[in-house]
C-alpha positions as semicolon CSV with decimal commas, in nm:
position;residue;x (nm);y (nm);z (nm)
1;X;0,012;-2,578;1,466
2;X;0,079;-2,285;1,703
3;X;0,075;-2,319;2,077
4;X;-0,291;-2,173;2,076
5;X;-0,389;-2,433;1,798
6;X;-0,396;-2,167;1,531
7;X;-0,320;-2,315;1,189
8;X;-0,058;-2,222;0,935
9;X;-0,209;-2,004;0,660
10;X;-0,087;-2,245;0,389
11;X;-0,354;-2,496;0,525
12;X;-0,729;-2,495;0,540
13;X;-0,844;-2,334;0,870
14;X;-1,109;-2,157;1,030
15;X;-1,110;-1,870;1,290
16;X;-1,368;-1,816;1,569
17;X;-1,691;-1,673;1,437
18;X;-1,753;-1,353;1,629
19;X;-1,983;-1,080;1,496
20;X;-1,966;-0,749;1,636
21;X;-2,282;-0,633;1,794
22;X;-2,203;-0,282;1,714
23;X;-2,252;-0,315;1,338
24;X;-2,621;-0,410;1,253
25;X;-2,550;-0,313;0,879
26;X;-2,443;-0,594;0,661
27;X;-2,103;-0,498;0,509
28;X;-2,158;-0,629;0,171
29;X;-1,923;-0,540;-0,110
30;X;-1,941;-0,551;-0,482
31;X;-1,607;-0,728;-0,489
32;X;-1,769;-1,033;-0,366
33;X;-1,928;-1,281;-0,639
34;X;-2,284;-1,196;-0,729
35;X;-2,534;-1,348;-0,482
36;X;-2,269;-1,396;-0,209
37;X;-2,349;-1,246;0,135
38;X;-2,062;-1,057;0,280
39;X;-1,959;-1,145;0,632
40;X;-1,977;-0,916;0,930
41;X;-1,663;-0,837;1,094
42;X;-1,507;-1,144;1,259
43;X;-1,728;-1,392;1,070
44;X;-1,588;-1,693;0,896
45;X;-1,641;-1,744;0,512
46;X;-1,873;-2,025;0,420
47;X;-1,708;-2,362;0,312
48;X;-2,044;-2,521;0,217
49;X;-2,071;-2,714;-0,109
50;X;-2,111;-2,464;-0,388
51;X;-1,999;-2,160;-0,191
52;X;-1,707;-1,958;-0,299
53;X;-1,361;-2,084;-0,171
54;X;-1,226;-1,921;0,126
55;X;-0,981;-1,634;0,047
56;X;-0,615;-1,732;0,032
57;X;-0,523;-1,589;0,380
58;X;-0,816;-1,708;0,560
59;X;-0,707;-1,858;0,900
60;X;-0,435;-1,610;0,937
61;X;-0,456;-1,383;1,241
62;X;-0,280;-1,045;1,222
63;X;-0,257;-0,802;1,505
64;X;-0,210;-0,448;1,383
65;X;-0,040;-0,227;1,656
66;X;0,109;0,017;1,396
67;X;-0,026;0,375;1,350
68;X;-0,044;0,607;1,043
69;X;0,041;0,444;0,725
70;X;0,323;0,197;0,637
71;X;0,246;-0,079;0,900
72;X;-0,118;-0,037;0,905
73;X;-0,131;-0,050;0,520
74;X;0,072;-0,367;0,531
75;X;-0,181;-0,516;0,747
76;X;-0,464;-0,385;0,523
77;X;-0,319;-0,577;0,226
78;X;-0,321;-0,897;0,433
79;X;-0,675;-0,832;0,527
80;X;-0,789;-0,768;0,174
81;X;-0,717;-1,133;0,109
82;X;-0,885;-1,281;0,393
83;X;-0,656;-1,252;0,705
84;X;-0,833;-1,175;1,021
85;X;-0,684;-0,839;1,108
86;X;-0,726;-0,706;1,466
87;X;-0,646;-0,321;1,472
88;X;-0,525;-0,236;1,831
89;X;-0,542;0,126;1,933
90;X;-0,459;0,319;2,235
91;X;-0,798;0,366;2,430
92;X;-0,754;0,746;2,453
93;X;-0,529;0,815;2,157
94;X;-0,668;0,650;1,832
95;X;-0,448;0,600;1,525
96;X;-0,374;0,950;1,397
97;X;-0,477;0,841;1,050
98;X;-0,838;0,861;1,172
99;X;-0,811;1,245;1,162
100;X;-0,563;1,269;0,876
101;X;-0,687;1,466;0,571
102;X;-1,044;1,552;0,485
103;X;-1,352;1,426;0,694
104;X;-1,720;1,383;0,639
105;X;-1,961;1,437;0,908
106;X;-1,657;1,423;1,144
107;X;-1,543;1,069;1,008
108;X;-1,189;1,072;0,866
109;X;-1,205;0,936;0,512
110;X;-0,854;0,808;0,469
111;X;-0,926;0,570;0,789
112;X;-1,220;0,413;0,575
113;X;-0,956;0,282;0,332
114;X;-0,677;0,220;0,570
115;X;-0,897;0,044;0,834
116;X;-1,096;-0,172;0,587
117;X;-1,127;-0,538;0,662
118;X;-1,010;-0,487;1,038
119;X;-1,182;-0,544;1,363
120;X;-1,101;-0,262;1,605
121;X;-1,036;-0,281;1,975
122;X;-0,846;-0,060;2,230
123;X;-0,563;-0,161;2,450
124;X;-0,305;0,036;2,655
125;X;-0,013;-0,185;2,629
126;X;0,176;0,006;2,891
127;X;-0,067;-0,101;3,154
128;X;-0,023;-0,454;3,322
129;X;-0,382;-0,539;3,195
130;X;-0,303;-0,429;2,834
131;X;0,038;-0,617;2,839
132;X;-0,128;-0,945;2,980
133;X;-0,406;-0,918;2,716
134;X;-0,177;-0,857;2,426
135;X;0,020;-1,168;2,517
136;X;-0,294;-1,379;2,531
137;X;-0,388;-1,238;2,192
138;X;-0,021;-1,314;2,061
139;X;-0,053;-1,676;2,178
140;X;-0,324;-1,731;1,915
141;X;-0,194;-1,486;1,643
142;X;0,040;-1,562;1,339
143;X;0,162;-1,180;1,273
144;X;0,209;-0,878;1,472
145;X;0,285;-0,545;1,295
146;X;0,426;-0,256;1,503
147;X;0,609;0,061;1,438
148;X;0,697;0,184;1,783
149;X;1,046;0,326;1,822
150;X;1,298;0,060;1,886
151;X;1,288;-0,040;2,245
152;X;0,935;0,054;2,315
153;X;0,779;-0,289;2,316
154;X;1,076;-0,415;2,533
155;X;1,017;-0,150;2,778
156;X;0,668;-0,264;2,820
157;X;0,759;-0,638;2,866
158;X;0,641;-0,719;2,507
159;X;0,970;-0,769;2,323
160;X;1,046;-1,043;2,094
161;X;1,167;-1,277;2,393
162;X;0,812;-1,235;2,560
163;X;0,629;-1,276;2,241
164;X;0,809;-1,570;2,114
165;X;0,791;-1,740;2,435
166;X;0,410;-1,753;2,431
167;X;0,410;-1,826;2,046
168;X;0,733;-1,948;1,889
169;X;0,554;-1,948;1,537
170;X;0,482;-1,572;1,567
171;X;0,614;-1,337;1,291
172;X;0,678;-0,997;1,438
173;X;0,702;-0,727;1,164
174;X;0,888;-0,420;1,291
175;X;0,829;-0,110;1,060
176;X;1,033;0,183;1,168
177;X;1,190;0,485;0,981
178;X;1,558;0,371;1,019
179;X;1,529;0,014;1,143
180;X;1,617;-0,161;1,482
181;X;1,987;-0,063;1,486
182;X;2,224;0,182;1,369
183;X;2,296;0,561;1,453
184;X;1,966;0,689;1,334
185;X;1,749;0,398;1,496
186;X;1,593;0,596;1,771
187;X;1,511;0,897;1,557
188;X;1,144;0,967;1,472
189;X;1,091;0,862;1,088
190;X;0,826;0,928;0,839
191;X;0,790;0,862;0,479
192;X;0,879;1,201;0,374
193;X;1,230;1,149;0,523
194;X;1,253;0,835;0,321
195;X;1,168;1,009;0,024
196;X;1,442;1,256;0,091
197;X;1,715;1,025;0,205
198;X;1,671;0,757;-0,064
199;X;1,760;0,990;-0,339
200;X;1,404;0,999;-0,478
201;X;1,346;1,369;-0,406
202;X;1,693;1,472;-0,545
203;X;1,593;1,292;-0,881
204;X;1,252;1,450;-0,892
205;X;1,176;1,806;-1,024
206;X;1,270;2,032;-1,304
207;X;1,612;2,104;-1,400
208;X;1,746;2,375;-1,178
209;X;1,469;2,351;-0,959
210;X;1,431;2,211;-0,596
211;X;1,406;1,864;-0,511
212;X;1,047;1,754;-0,523
213;X;0,857;1,560;-0,259
214;X;0,544;1,357;-0,379
215;X;0,209;1,497;-0,267
216;X;0,089;1,161;-0,114
217;X;0,252;0,889;0,101
218;X;0,473;0,725;-0,159
219;X;0,759;0,577;0,078
220;X;0,505;0,451;0,323
221;X;0,301;0,275;0,064
222;X;0,617;0,121;-0,098
223;X;0,720;0,007;0,250
224;X;0,373;-0,129;0,309
225;X;0,403;-0,356;0,006
226;X;0,773;-0,460;0,114
227;X;0,628;-0,548;0,466
228;X;0,334;-0,757;0,323
229;X;0,598;-0,931;0,110
230;X;0,837;-0,983;0,376
231;X;0,554;-1,115;0,629
232;X;0,447;-1,371;0,358
233;X;0,808;-1,479;0,304
234;X;0,857;-1,529;0,679
235;X;0,526;-1,735;0,695
236;X;0,665;-1,945;0,403
237;X;0,989;-2,007;0,589
238;X;0,774;-2,106;0,897
239;X;0,628;-2,399;0,705
240;X;0,985;-2,549;0,679
241;X;1,136;-2,435;1,004
242;X;0,818;-2,440;1,233
243;X;0,957;-2,112;1,382
244;X;0,840;-1,762;1,355
245;X;1,088;-1,469;1,324
246;X;1,145;-1,092;1,327
247;X;1,094;-0,877;1,039
248;X;1,301;-0,557;1,062
249;X;1,201;-0,321;0,780
250;X;1,327;0,058;0,748
251;X;1,112;0,269;0,544
252;X;1,425;0,440;0,406
253;X;1,521;0,105;0,233
254;X;1,249;0,004;-0,005
255;X;1,266;0,337;-0,186
256;X;1,619;0,231;-0,302
257;X;1,457;-0,046;-0,490
258;X;1,221;0,208;-0,660
259;X;1,509;0,436;-0,796
260;X;1,661;0,132;-0,978
261;X;2,023;0,127;-1,082
262;X;2,138;0,448;-0,934
263;X;2,362;0,297;-0,661
264;X;2,524;0,072;-0,929
265;X;2,566;0,362;-1,164
266;X;2,750;0,563;-0,912
267;X;2,955;0,275;-0,782
268;X;3,062;0,184;-1,132
269;X;3,073;0,518;-1,328
270;X;3,065;0,778;-1,052
271;X;2,743;0,895;-1,224
272;X;2,496;1,107;-1,026
273;X;2,178;1,177;-1,222
274;X;2,043;1,525;-1,217
275;X;1,683;1,626;-1,203
276;X;1,533;1,619;-1,554
277;X;1,168;1,699;-1,510
278;X;0,952;1,461;-1,716
279;X;1,225;1,377;-1,946
280;X;1,428;1,058;-1,927
281;X;1,820;1,018;-1,947
282;X;1,765;0,675;-2,126
283;X;1,519;0,771;-2,397
284;X;1,302;1,032;-2,585
285;X;1,052;1,142;-2,679
286;X;0,940;1,100;-2,303
287;X;0,749;1,391;-2,170
288;X;0,393;1,527;-2,114
289;X;0,259;1,735;-2,401
290;X;-0,045;2,000;-2,393
291;X;-0,318;1,926;-2,655
292;X;-0,523;2,180;-2,859
293;X;-0,817;2,149;-2,607
294;X;-0,602;2,217;-2,303
295;X;-0,559;1,858;-2,165
296;X;-0,229;1,685;-2,122
297;X;-0,103;1,359;-2,256
298;X;0,219;1,146;-2,172
299;X;0,411;0,980;-2,431
300;X;0,672;0,701;-2,379
301;X;0,918;0,557;-2,622
302;X;1,117;0,312;-2,415
303;X;1,121;0,066;-2,713
304;X;1,306;0,163;-3,037
305;X;1,015;0,049;-3,258
306;X;0,772;0,269;-3,074
307;X;0,993;0,578;-3,116
308;X;0,989;0,506;-3,475
309;X;0,623;0,487;-3,501
310;X;0,577;0,818;-3,298
311;X;0,785;1,012;-3,540
312;X;0,633;0,864;-3,842
313;X;0,277;0,972;-3,695
314;X;0,395;1,321;-3,624
315;X;0,518;1,378;-3,977
316;X;0,900;1,381;-3,899
317;X;1,004;1,018;-4,043
318;X;1,347;1,177;-4,145
319;X;1,459;1,197;-3,786
320;X;1,465;0,825;-3,747
321;X;1,733;0,828;-4,016
322;X;1,968;1,037;-3,789
323;X;2,257;0,816;-3,636
324;X;2,183;0,941;-3,298
325;X;1,810;0,803;-3,327
326;X;1,937;0,443;-3,324
327;X;1,931;0,398;-2,948
328;X;1,760;0,546;-2,637
329;X;2,062;0,731;-2,518
330;X;2,123;0,910;-2,846
331;X;1,751;0,995;-2,863
332;X;1,760;1,135;-2,491
333;X;2,065;1,369;-2,595
334;X;1,842;1,522;-2,862
335;X;1,530;1,548;-2,657
336;X;1,474;1,922;-2,743
337;X;1,442;1,824;-3,127
338;X;1,221;1,538;-3,050
339;X;1,002;1,719;-2,807
340;X;0,961;1,999;-3,047
341;X;0,838;1,755;-3,317
342;X;0,591;1,559;-3,099
343;X;0,480;1,851;-2,895
344;X;0,392;2,062;-3,205
345;X;0,189;1,788;-3,347
346;X;-0,004;1,716;-3,033
347;X;-0,070;2,088;-2,987
348;X;-0,268;2,080;-3,310
349;X;-0,486;1,813;-3,192
350;X;-0,746;1,749;-2,922
351;X;-0,675;1,494;-2,652
352;X;-0,917;1,249;-2,813
353;X;-0,774;1,294;-3,165
354;X;-0,424;1,234;-3,033
355;X;-0,527;0,937;-2,829
356;X;-0,691;0,781;-3,136
357;X;-0,406;0,850;-3,373
358;X;-0,159;0,715;-3,135
359;X;-0,372;0,406;-3,085
360;X;-0,391;0,347;-3,443
361;X;-0,033;0,376;-3,494
362;X;0,037;0,132;-3,211
363;X;0,241;0,405;-3,036
364;X;0,225;0,444;-2,654
365;X;0,034;0,744;-2,506
366;X;-0,187;0,812;-2,198
367;X;-0,396;1,086;-2,102
368;X;-0,287;1,259;-1,786
369;X;-0,578;1,193;-1,533
370;X;-0,683;1,363;-1,220
371;X;-0,911;1,140;-0,993
372;X;-1,221;1,245;-1,178
373;X;-1,083;1,091;-1,489
374;X;-0,973;0,773;-1,298
375;X;-1,311;0,723;-1,179
376;X;-1,469;0,761;-1,532
377;X;-1,210;0,566;-1,715
378;X;-1,368;0,250;-1,889
379;X;-1,047;0,032;-1,846
380;X;-1,051;0,095;-1,479
381;X;-1,422;0,025;-1,464
382;X;-1,368;-0,300;-1,653
383;X;-1,107;-0,403;-1,415
384;X;-1,318;-0,300;-1,092
385;X;-1,013;-0,092;-0,977
386;X;-1,253;0,118;-0,769
387;X;-1,523;-0,033;-0,613
388;X;-1,818;0,069;-0,373
389;X;-1,835;-0,032;-0,035
390;X;-2,144;0,011;0,192
391;X;-2,067;0,176;0,520
392;X;-2,305;0,215;0,835
393;X;-2,148;0,562;0,913
394;X;-2,128;0,722;0,579
395;X;-2,326;0,503;0,333
396;X;-2,174;0,379;-0,001
397;X;-1,810;0,463;-0,026
398;X;-1,584;0,437;-0,337
399;X;-1,236;0,331;-0,288
400;X;-0,948;0,138;-0,446
401;X;-1,028;-0,230;-0,485
402;X;-0,792;-0,521;-0,369
403;X;-0,438;-0,483;-0,529
404;X;-0,455;-0,779;-0,763
405;X;-0,702;-1,043;-0,908
406;X;-0,680;-1,411;-0,831
407;X;-0,865;-1,644;-1,048
408;X;-0,970;-1,908;-0,794
409;X;-0,942;-1,742;-0,446
410;X;-0,990;-1,376;-0,487
411;X;-0,967;-1,098;-0,218
412;X;-1,245;-0,887;-0,120
413;X;-1,337;-0,559;0,066
414;X;-1,559;-0,695;0,350
415;X;-1,617;-0,371;0,531
416;X;-1,463;-0,019;0,547
417;X;-1,275;0,110;0,837
418;X;-1,467;0,067;1,173
419;X;-1,501;0,310;1,468
420;X;-1,252;0,321;1,731
421;X;-1,275;0,026;1,967
422;X;-1,595;-0,100;1,798
423;X;-1,495;-0,483;1,854
424;X;-1,323;-0,452;2,183
425;X;-1,597;-0,649;2,377
426;X;-1,630;-0,902;2,110
427;X;-1,263;-0,963;2,092
428;X;-1,212;-0,984;2,456
429;X;-1,502;-1,227;2,493
430;X;-1,365;-1,433;2,209
431;X;-1,041;-1,445;2,409
432;X;-1,230;-1,614;2,710
433;X;-1,253;-1,314;2,914
434;X;-1,585;-1,278;3,123
435;X;-1,784;-0,967;3,179
436;X;-1,613;-0,899;3,520
437;X;-1,257;-0,938;3,382
438;X;-1,364;-0,698;3,102
439;X;-1,486;-0,450;3,362
440;X;-1,166;-0,480;3,550
441;X;-0,963;-0,385;3,241
442;X;-1,179;-0,084;3,181
443;X;-1,142;0,031;3,526
444;X;-0,772;-0,001;3,494
445;X;-0,774;0,214;3,173
446;X;-0,622;-0,092;2,982
447;X;-0,912;-0,084;2,732
């Protein structure tokens, strides 16, 4: 048990049942089993006989102090599987993600995804009242996720020394652009910089063209996955050691895992891969091809047997007898020949015809989708990859479902991102503060 009596997430546990008075709408969700009432923010899943089992991270308390994407998304991933995530924002400077990208009726849509399954409260950590309140929250928490520049929490008297003193079992996840030490540690860091510095952008784009950045938060998303994994690893270690620890995650690092063997290739061979567009240096044919009806499809032949099937399908079986066709590297060296063979055949067929023929031949092909196609695709529909979430501000919202399916203790989207500070009073009351103490904090500007 933690100093505040908070249980380890691997054990059966409960959290305080606090329902926000600001949300009269039942935040039900289609990811919950049929006939199951969804909890309101802060409520505890039922453990009565015959009810669905509690989600796997039920009993885990996470304080999300981070802004924008990598840190907050890591907390979202934990919340999707039952963690009680408390999103803490500055009273007068909300998380910028609330205003990032398109909005509807003045409500930021990205926040509805990033803020799902989180209770929201305001706290100015630079004030004495804010500092003291966070320490009280930390005493009963399992995880804190933060992304301030190194030294900021320490300046406020909220560094690891102070936090671990009130809760030795706490895991502090520190997500920054460049890590907690080194010559770049104090620079501002964003995912775009990680995409550039990791080598990803240098690898992406057409031959002879400029390095290409992704049009979405790739590095932040990869860092969020890595952070969630790191947090669960630290919590697993806690079951043995009884102690929490600090997770130091630099956003520039997980992207190096994404690019695979490139560091090793350079180390051992001095090889630096150039930009190859949609082609691969390791196999061919591998590209996108336009169909007769103006659609696009992607073909992959990472396996030798698939490459042979594709060439037989497109009427060029003689190419499979060429000595260079025997392995991926040889095929990649003759990508022009193979692209011409496959592209010419696909250009004579509609997308549906090409997909059907490849499927019959047991060859690998996929349509190139935009988001409209994703939402209409029967495989995504069968998996429930996109689900509908009721929301009191905007009505039904369609968004990505939880990241994976568990057979016995599935995750769920219990509610979408909530308004700024919607649960402040409820959470302070849960902490044991009375109305007078809460009024004092408001007068100070701490909340």
